PDB file of C-alpha atoms in Angstrom:
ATOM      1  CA  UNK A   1      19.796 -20.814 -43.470  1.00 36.00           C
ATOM      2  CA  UNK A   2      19.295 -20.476 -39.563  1.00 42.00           C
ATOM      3  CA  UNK A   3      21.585 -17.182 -38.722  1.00 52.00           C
ATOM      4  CA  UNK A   4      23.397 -18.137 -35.380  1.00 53.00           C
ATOM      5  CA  UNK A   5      26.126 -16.902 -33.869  1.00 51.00           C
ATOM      6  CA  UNK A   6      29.178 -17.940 -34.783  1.00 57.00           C
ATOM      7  CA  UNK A   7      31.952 -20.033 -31.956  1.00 58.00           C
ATOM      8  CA  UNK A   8      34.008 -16.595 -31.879  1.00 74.00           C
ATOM      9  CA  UNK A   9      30.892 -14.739 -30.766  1.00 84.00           C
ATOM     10  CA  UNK A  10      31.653 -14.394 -26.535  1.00 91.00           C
ATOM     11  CA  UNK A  11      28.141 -12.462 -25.963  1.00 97.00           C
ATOM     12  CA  UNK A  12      25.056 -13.820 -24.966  1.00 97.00           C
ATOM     13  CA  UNK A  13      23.403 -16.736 -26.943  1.00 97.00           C
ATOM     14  CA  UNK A  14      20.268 -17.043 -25.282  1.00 98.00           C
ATOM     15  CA  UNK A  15      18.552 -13.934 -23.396  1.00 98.00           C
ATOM     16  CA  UNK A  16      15.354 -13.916 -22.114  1.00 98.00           C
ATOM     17  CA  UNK A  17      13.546 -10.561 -21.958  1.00 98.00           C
ATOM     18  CA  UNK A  18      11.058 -10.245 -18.627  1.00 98.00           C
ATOM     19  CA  UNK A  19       9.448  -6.576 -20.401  1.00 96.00           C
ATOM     20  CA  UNK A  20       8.770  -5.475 -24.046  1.00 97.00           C
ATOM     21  CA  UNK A  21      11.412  -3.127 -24.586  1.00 97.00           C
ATOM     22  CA  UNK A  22      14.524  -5.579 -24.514  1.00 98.00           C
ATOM     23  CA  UNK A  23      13.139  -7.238 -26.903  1.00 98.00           C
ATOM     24  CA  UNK A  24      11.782  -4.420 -29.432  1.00 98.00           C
ATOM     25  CA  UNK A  25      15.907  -3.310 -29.119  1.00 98.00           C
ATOM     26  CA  UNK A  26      17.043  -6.512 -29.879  1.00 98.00           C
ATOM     27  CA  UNK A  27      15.164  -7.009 -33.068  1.00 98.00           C
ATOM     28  CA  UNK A  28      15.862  -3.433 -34.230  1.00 98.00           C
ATOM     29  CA  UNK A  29      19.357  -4.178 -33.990  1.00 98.00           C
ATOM     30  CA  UNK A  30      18.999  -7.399 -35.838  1.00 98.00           C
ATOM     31  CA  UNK A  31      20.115  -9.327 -32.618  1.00 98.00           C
ATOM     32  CA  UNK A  32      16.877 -11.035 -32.659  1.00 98.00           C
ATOM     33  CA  UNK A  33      18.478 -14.845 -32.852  1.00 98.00           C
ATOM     34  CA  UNK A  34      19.716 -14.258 -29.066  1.00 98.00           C
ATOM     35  CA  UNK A  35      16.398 -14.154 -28.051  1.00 98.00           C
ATOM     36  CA  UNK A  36      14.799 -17.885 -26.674  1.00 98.00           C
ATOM     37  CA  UNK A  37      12.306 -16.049 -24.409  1.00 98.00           C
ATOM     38  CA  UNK A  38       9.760 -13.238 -24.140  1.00 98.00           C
ATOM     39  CA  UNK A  39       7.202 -11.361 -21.788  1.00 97.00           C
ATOM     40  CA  UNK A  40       3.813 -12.246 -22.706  1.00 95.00           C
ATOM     41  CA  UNK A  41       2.906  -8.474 -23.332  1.00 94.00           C
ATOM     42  CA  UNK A  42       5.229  -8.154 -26.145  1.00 96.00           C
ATOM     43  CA  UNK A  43       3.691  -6.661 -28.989  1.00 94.00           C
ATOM     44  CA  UNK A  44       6.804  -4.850 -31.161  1.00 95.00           C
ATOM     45  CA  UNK A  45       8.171  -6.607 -33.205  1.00 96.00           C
ATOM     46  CA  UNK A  46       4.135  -8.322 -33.714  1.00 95.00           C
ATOM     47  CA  UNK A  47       6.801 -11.290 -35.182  1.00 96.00           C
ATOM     48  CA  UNK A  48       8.252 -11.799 -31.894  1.00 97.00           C
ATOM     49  CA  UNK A  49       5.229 -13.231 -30.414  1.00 95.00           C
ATOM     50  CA  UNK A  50       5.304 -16.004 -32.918  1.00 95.00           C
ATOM     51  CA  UNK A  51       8.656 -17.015 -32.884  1.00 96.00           C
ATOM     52  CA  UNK A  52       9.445 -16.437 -29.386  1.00 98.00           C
ATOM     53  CA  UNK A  53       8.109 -18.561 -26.220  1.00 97.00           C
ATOM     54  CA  UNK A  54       5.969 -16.628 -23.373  1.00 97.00           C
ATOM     55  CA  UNK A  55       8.060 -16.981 -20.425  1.00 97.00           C
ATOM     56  CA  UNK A  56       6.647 -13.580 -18.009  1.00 95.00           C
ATOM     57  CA  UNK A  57       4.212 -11.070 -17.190  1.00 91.00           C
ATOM     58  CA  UNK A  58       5.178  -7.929 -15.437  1.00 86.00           C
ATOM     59  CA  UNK A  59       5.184  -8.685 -12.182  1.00 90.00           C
ATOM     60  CA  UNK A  60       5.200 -13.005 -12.529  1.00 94.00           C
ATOM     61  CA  UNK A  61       7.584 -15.342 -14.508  1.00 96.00           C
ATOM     62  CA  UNK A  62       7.791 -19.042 -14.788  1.00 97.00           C
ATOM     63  CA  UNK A  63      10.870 -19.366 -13.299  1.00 97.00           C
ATOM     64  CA  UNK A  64      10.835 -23.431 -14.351  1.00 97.00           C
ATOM     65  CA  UNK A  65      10.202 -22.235 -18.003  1.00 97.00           C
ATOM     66  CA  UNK A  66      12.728 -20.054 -17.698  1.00 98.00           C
ATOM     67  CA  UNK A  67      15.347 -22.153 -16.695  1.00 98.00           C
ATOM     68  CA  UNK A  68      14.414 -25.081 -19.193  1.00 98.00           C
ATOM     69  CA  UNK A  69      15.477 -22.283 -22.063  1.00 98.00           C
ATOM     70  CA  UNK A  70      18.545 -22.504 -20.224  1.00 98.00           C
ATOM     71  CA  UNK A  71      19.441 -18.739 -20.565  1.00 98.00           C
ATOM     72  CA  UNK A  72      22.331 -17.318 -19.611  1.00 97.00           C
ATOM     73  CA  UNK A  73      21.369 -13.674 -20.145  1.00 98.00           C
ATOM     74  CA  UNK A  74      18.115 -12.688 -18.423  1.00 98.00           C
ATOM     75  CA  UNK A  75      16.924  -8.729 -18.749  1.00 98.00           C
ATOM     76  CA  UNK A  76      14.394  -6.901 -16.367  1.00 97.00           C
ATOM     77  CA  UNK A  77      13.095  -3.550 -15.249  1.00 96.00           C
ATOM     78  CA  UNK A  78      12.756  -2.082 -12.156  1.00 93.00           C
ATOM     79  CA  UNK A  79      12.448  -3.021  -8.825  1.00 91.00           C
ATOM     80  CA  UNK A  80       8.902  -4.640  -9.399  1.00 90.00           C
ATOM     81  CA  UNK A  81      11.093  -7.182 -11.095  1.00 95.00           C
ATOM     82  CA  UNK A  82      12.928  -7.962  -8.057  1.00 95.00           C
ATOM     83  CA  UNK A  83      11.068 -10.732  -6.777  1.00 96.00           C
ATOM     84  CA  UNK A  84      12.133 -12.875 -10.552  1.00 97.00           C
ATOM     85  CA  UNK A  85      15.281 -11.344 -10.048  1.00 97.00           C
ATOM     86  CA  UNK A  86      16.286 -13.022  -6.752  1.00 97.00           C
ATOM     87  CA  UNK A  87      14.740 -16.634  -7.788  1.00 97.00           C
ATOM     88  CA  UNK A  88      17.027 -16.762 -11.318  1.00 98.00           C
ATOM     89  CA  UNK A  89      19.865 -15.336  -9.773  1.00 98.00           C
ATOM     90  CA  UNK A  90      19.970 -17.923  -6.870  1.00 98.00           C
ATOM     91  CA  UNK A  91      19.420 -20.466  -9.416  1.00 97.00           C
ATOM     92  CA  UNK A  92      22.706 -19.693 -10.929  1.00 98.00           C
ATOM     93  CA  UNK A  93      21.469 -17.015 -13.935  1.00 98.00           C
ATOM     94  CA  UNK A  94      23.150 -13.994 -14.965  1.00 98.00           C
ATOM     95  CA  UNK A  95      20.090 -11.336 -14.684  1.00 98.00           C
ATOM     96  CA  UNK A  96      20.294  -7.288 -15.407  1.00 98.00           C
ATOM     97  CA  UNK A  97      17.817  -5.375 -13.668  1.00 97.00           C
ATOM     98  CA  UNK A  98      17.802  -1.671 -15.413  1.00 96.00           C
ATOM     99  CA  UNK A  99      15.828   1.350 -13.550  1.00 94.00           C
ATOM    100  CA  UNK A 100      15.708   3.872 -16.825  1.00 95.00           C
ATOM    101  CA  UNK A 101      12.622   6.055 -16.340  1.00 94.00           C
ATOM    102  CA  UNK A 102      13.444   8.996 -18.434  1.00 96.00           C
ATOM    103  CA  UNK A 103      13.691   9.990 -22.133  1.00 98.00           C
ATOM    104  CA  UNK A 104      17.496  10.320 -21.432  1.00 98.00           C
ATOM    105  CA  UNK A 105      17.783   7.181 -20.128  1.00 98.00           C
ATOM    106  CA  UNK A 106      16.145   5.245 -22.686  1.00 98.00           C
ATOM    107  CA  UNK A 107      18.847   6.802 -24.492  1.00 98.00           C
ATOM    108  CA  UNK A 108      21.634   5.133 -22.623  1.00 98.00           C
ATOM    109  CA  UNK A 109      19.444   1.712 -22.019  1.00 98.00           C
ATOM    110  CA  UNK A 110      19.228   1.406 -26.084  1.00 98.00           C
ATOM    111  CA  UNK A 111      23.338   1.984 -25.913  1.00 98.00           C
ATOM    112  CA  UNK A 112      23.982  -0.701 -23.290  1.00 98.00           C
ATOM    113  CA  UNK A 113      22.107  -3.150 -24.285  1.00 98.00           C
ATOM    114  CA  UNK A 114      23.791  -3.031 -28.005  1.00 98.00           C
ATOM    115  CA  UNK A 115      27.308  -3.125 -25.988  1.00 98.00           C
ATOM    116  CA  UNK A 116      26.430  -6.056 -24.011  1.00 97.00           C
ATOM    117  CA  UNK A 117      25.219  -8.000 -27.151  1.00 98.00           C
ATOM    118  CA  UNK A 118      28.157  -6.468 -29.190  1.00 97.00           C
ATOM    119  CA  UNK A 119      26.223  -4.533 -31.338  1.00 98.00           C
ATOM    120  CA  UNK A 120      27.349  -1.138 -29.975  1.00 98.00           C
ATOM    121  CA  UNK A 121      27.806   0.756 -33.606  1.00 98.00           C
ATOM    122  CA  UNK A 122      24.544  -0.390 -34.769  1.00 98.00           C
ATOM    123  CA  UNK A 123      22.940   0.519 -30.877  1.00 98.00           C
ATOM    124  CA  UNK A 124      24.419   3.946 -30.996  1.00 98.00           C
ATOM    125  CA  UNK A 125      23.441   4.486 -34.588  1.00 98.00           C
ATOM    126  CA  UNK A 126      19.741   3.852 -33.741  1.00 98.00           C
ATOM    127  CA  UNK A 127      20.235   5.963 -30.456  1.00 98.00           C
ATOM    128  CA  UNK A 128      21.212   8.864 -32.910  1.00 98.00           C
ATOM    129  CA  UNK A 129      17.986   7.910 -35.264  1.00 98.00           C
ATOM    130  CA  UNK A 130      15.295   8.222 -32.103  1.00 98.00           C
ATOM    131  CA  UNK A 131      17.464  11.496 -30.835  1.00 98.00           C
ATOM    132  CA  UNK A 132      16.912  13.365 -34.622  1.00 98.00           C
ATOM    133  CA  UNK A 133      13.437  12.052 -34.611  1.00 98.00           C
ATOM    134  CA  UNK A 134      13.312  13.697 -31.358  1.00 98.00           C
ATOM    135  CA  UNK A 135      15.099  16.738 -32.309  1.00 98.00           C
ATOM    136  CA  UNK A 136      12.920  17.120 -35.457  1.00 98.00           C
ATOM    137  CA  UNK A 137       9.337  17.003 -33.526  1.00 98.00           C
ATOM    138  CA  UNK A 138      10.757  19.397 -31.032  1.00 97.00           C
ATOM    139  CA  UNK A 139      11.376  22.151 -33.915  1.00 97.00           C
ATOM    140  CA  UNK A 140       8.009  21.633 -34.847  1.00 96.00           C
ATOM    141  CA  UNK A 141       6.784  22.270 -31.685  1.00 97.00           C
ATOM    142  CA  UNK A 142       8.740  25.270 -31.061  1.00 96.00           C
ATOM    143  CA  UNK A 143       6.242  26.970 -33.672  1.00 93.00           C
ATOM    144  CA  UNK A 144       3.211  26.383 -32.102  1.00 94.00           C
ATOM    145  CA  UNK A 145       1.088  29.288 -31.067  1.00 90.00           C
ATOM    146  CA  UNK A 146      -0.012  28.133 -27.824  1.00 94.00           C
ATOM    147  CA  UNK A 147       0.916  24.672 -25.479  1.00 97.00           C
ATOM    148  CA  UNK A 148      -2.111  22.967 -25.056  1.00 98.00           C
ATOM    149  CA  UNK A 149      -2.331  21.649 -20.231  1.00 98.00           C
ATOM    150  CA  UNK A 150      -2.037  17.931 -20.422  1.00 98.00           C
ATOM    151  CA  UNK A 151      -3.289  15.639 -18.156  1.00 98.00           C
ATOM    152  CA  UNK A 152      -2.152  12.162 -18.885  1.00 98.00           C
ATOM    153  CA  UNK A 153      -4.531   9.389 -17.257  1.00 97.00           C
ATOM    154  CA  UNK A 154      -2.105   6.184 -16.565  1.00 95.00           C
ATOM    155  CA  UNK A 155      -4.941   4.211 -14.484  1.00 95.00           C
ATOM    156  CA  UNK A 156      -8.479   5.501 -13.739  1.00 95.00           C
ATOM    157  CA  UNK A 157      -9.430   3.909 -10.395  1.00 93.00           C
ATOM    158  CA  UNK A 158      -7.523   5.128  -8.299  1.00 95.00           C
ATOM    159  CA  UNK A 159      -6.230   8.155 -10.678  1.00 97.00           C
ATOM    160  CA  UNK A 160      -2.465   7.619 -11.921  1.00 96.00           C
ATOM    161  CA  UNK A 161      -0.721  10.394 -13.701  1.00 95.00           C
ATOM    162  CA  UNK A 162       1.988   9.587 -15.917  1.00 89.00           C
ATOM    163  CA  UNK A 163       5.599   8.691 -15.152  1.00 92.00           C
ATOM    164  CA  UNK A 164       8.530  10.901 -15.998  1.00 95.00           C
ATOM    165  CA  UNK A 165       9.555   9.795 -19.942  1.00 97.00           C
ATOM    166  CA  UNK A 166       6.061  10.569 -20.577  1.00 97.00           C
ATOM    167  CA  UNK A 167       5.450  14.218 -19.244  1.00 96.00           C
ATOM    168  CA  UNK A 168       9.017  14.380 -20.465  1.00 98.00           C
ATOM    169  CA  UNK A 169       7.730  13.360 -23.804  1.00 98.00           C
ATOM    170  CA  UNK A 170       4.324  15.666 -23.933  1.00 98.00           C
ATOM    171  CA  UNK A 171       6.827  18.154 -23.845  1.00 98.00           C
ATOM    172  CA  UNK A 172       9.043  17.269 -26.194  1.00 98.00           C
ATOM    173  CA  UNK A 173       5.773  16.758 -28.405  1.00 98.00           C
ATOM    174  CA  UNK A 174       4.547  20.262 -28.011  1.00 98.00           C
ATOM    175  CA  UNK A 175       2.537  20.234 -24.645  1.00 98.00           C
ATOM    176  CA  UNK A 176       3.235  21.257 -21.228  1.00 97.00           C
ATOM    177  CA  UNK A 177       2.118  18.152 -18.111  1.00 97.00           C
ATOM    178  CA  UNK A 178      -0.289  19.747 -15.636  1.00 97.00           C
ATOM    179  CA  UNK A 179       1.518  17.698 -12.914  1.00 96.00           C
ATOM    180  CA  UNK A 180       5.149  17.698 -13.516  1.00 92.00           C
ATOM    181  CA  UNK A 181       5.281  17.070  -9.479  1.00 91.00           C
ATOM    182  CA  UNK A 182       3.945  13.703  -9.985  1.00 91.00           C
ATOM    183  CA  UNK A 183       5.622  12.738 -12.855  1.00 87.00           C
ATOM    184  CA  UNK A 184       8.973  12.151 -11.143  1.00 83.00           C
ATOM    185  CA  UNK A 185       7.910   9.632  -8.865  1.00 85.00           C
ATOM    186  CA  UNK A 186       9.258   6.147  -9.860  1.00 81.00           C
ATOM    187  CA  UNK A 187       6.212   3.780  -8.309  1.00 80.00           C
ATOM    188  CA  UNK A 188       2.253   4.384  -9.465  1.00 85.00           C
ATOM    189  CA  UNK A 189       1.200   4.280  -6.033  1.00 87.00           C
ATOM    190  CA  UNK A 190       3.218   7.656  -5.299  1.00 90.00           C
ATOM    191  CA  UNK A 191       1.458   9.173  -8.247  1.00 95.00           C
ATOM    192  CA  UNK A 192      -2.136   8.671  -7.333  1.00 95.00           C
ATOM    193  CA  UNK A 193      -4.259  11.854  -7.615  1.00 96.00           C
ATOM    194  CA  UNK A 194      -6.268  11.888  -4.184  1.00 91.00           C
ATOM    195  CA  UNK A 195      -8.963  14.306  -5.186  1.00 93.00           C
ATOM    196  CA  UNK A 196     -10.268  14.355  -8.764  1.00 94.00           C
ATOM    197  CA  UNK A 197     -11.186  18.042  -8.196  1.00 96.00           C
ATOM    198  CA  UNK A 198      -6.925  18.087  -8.756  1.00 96.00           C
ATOM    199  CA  UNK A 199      -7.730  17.607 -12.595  1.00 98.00           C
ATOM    200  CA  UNK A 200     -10.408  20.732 -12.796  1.00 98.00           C
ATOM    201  CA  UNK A 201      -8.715  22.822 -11.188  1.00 97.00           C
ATOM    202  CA  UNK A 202      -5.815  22.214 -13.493  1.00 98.00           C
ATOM    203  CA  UNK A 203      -7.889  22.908 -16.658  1.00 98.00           C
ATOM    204  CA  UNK A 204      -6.373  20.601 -19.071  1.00 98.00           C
ATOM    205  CA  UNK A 205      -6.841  21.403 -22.590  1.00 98.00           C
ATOM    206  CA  UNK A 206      -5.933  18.161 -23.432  1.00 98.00           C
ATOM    207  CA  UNK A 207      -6.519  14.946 -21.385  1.00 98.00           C
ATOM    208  CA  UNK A 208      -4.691  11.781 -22.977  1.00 98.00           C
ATOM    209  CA  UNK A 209      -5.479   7.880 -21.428  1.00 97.00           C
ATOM    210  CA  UNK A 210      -3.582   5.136 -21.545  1.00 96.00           C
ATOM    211  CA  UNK A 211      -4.805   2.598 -18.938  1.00 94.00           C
ATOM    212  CA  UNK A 212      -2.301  -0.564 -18.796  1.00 85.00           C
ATOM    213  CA  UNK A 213      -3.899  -3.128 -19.942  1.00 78.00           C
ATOM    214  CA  UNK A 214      -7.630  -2.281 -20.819  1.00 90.00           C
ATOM    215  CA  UNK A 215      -9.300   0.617 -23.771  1.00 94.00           C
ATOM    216  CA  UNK A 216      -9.470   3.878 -22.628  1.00 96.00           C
ATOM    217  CA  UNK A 217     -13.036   5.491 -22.099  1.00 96.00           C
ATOM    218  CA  UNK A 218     -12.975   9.018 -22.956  1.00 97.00           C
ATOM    219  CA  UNK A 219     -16.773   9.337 -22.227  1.00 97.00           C
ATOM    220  CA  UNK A 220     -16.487   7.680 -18.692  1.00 96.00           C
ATOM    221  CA  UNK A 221     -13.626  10.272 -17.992  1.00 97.00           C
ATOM    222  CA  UNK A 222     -16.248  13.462 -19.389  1.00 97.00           C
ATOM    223  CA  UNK A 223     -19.047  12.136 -17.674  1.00 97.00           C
ATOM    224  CA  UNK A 224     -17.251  12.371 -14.268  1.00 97.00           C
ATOM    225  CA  UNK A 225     -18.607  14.700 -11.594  1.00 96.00           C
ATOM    226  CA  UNK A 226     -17.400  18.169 -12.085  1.00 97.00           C
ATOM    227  CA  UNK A 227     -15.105  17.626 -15.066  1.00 98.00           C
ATOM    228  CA  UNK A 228     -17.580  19.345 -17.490  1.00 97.00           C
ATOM    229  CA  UNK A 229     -15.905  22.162 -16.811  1.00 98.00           C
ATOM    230  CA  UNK A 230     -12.774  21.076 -18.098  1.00 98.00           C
ATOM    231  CA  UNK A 231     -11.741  22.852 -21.470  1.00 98.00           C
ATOM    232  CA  UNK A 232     -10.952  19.274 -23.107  1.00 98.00           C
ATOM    233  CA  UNK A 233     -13.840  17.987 -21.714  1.00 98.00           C
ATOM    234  CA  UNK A 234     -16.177  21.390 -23.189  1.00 97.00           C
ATOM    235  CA  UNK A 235     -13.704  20.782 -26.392  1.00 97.00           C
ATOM    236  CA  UNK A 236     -14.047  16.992 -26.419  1.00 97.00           C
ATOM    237  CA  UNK A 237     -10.432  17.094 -26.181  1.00 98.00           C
ATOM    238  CA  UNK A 238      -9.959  13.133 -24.761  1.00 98.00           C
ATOM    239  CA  UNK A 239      -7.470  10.868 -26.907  1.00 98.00           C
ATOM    240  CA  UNK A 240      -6.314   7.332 -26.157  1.00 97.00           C
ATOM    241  CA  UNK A 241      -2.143   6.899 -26.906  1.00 97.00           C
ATOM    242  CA  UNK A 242      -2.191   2.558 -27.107  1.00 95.00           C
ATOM    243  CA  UNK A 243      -0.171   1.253 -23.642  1.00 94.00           C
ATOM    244  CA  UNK A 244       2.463  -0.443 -26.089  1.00 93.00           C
ATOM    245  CA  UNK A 245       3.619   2.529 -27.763  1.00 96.00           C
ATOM    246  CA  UNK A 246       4.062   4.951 -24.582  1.00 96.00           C
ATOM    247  CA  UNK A 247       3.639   2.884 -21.407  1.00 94.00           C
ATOM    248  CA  UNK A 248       7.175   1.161 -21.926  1.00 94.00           C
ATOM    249  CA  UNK A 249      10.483   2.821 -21.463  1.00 96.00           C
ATOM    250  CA  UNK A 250      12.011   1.957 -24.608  1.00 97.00           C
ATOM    251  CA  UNK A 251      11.928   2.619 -28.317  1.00 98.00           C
ATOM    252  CA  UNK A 252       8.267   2.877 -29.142  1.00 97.00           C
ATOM    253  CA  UNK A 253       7.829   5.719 -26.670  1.00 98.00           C
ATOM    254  CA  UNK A 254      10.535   7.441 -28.862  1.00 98.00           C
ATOM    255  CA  UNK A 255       9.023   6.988 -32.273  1.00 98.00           C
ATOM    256  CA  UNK A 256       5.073   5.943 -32.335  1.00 98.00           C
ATOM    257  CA  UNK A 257       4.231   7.448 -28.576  1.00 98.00           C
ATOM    258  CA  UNK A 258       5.566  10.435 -29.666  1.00 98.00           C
ATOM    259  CA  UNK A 259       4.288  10.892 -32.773  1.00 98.00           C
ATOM    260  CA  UNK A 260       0.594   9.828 -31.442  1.00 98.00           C
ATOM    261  CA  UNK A 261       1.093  12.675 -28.885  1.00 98.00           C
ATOM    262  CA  UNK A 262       2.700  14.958 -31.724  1.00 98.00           C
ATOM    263  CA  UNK A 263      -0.133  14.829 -34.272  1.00 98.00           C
ATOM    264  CA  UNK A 264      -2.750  15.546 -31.235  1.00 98.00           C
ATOM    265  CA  UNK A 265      -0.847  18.890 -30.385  1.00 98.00           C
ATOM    266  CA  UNK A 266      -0.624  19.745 -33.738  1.00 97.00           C
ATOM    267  CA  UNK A 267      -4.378  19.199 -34.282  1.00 96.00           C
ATOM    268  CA  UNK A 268      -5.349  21.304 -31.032  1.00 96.00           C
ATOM    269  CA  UNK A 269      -3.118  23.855 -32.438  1.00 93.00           C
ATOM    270  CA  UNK A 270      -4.818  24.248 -35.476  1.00 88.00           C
ATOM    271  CA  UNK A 271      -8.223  24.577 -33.655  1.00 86.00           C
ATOM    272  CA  UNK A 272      -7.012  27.408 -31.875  1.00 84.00           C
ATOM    273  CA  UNK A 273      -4.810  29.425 -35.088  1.00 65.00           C
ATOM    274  CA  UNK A 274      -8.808  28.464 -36.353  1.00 61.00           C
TER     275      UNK A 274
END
């Protein structure tokens, strides 16, 4: 039997979600049924992809798809969203734009969106689960003999550092970002590293990629002019975290971006109690 809502229920019916993480909240919550469209990167829930028409990239939408799902609920992110914003709002669509870049506010996003779905008990109960989980890696961290540098690689021409709920989240996970400086700054093009010599001079002990949208090359990032002297580079210290799971501000940065950063810590710590 098709589980809809029922005539009593006064939130959203039919939400279309322009990024990944809307979505990934919605199913956790088991408000997946509201759902009529998707962004075409959506990965989490792997389900979602087949049940769920590709309406949007990141920064593109087919606005005449969209409106044919006749929505009347559409969720964003971020002012590179704008552009989508402005064309389904003047078409008559209700549209909520959020701007959460850090750990905290994922936090808060994951709370909202439950409230404005009217699932705010189960919302704040899985906002608890991802702050234990966070709580419990933390403690493990604490007993680490040494914090391995990070440098996190978010693009590799031009170099991109990582955004805030990342560094925020090598932290949390054990290590300390070589550029917390950068980190803080909302658009990639404000985080662009102008001189590679930035990264050796940092010394990294641990240098994790994630490149949006294409495989990370750890031995195209060794191999580049200078960065031989690099402790992860001597220590073949290079890891790839998957975009999906760290890239997006929302629930898989919490649990599997984490952990993926987590388990690398704990293995460079061993090396060095070693």
């Amino acid at each position: 039997m098709t589980d809809v809502p029922s005539s009593t229920d006064h939130y959203p019916q039919r939400i279309v979600c322009l990024t990944e993480e809307p979505t990934e909240v919605l199913y956790a919550l088991g408000e997946e049924r509201r759902i009529v469209g998707i962004s075409g990167f959506t990965v989490r829930p792997p389900r979602a992809r087949r049940e769920k028409p590709k309406v949007s990239a990141f920064t593109s939408a087919k606005i005449d798809e969209i409106l044919k799902l006749e929505p009347d609920f559409v969720i964003g992110f971020s002012d590179i969203q704008a552009d989508i914003a402005r064309e389904l709002i003047k078409a008559g669509v209700e549209v909520w734009i959020s701007n959460h870049r850090s750990v905290k506010g994922i936090l808060a996003y994951i709370r909202r969106l439950g409230a404005m779905v009217g699932a705010a008990e189960k919302a704040a109960a899985y906002a608890r689960k991802a702050e234990q989980h966070i709580a419990d890696i933390e403690a493990i961290a604490a007993s680490f003999v040494r914090r391995p540098k990070v440098y996190f690689e978010e693009w590799d021409e031009p170099l991109i550092t990582g955004i805030r709920w990342v560094a925020e989240l090598i932290r949390i996970a054990g290590g300390d970002d070589v550029f917390p400086q950068m980190s803080g700054e909302s658009l990639a093009k404000h985080r662009i590293l102008a001189d590679a010599g930035e990264v050796v001079r940092a010394a990294p002990d641990v240098i994790l990629g994630s490149w949006c949208g294409k495989r990370f090359r750890p031995e195209r990032v060794a191999a580049r002019e200078g960065w031989d002297a690099i402790p992860a580079v001597r220590h073949g210290d290079l890891y790839e975290i998957k975009s999906p799971i760290i890239l997006q501000p929302g629930p898989a940065a919490l649990f599997d971006g984490l952990d993926a950063m987590h388990r690398i810590f704990v293995e460079w710590n061993g090396k060095q109690r070693g």
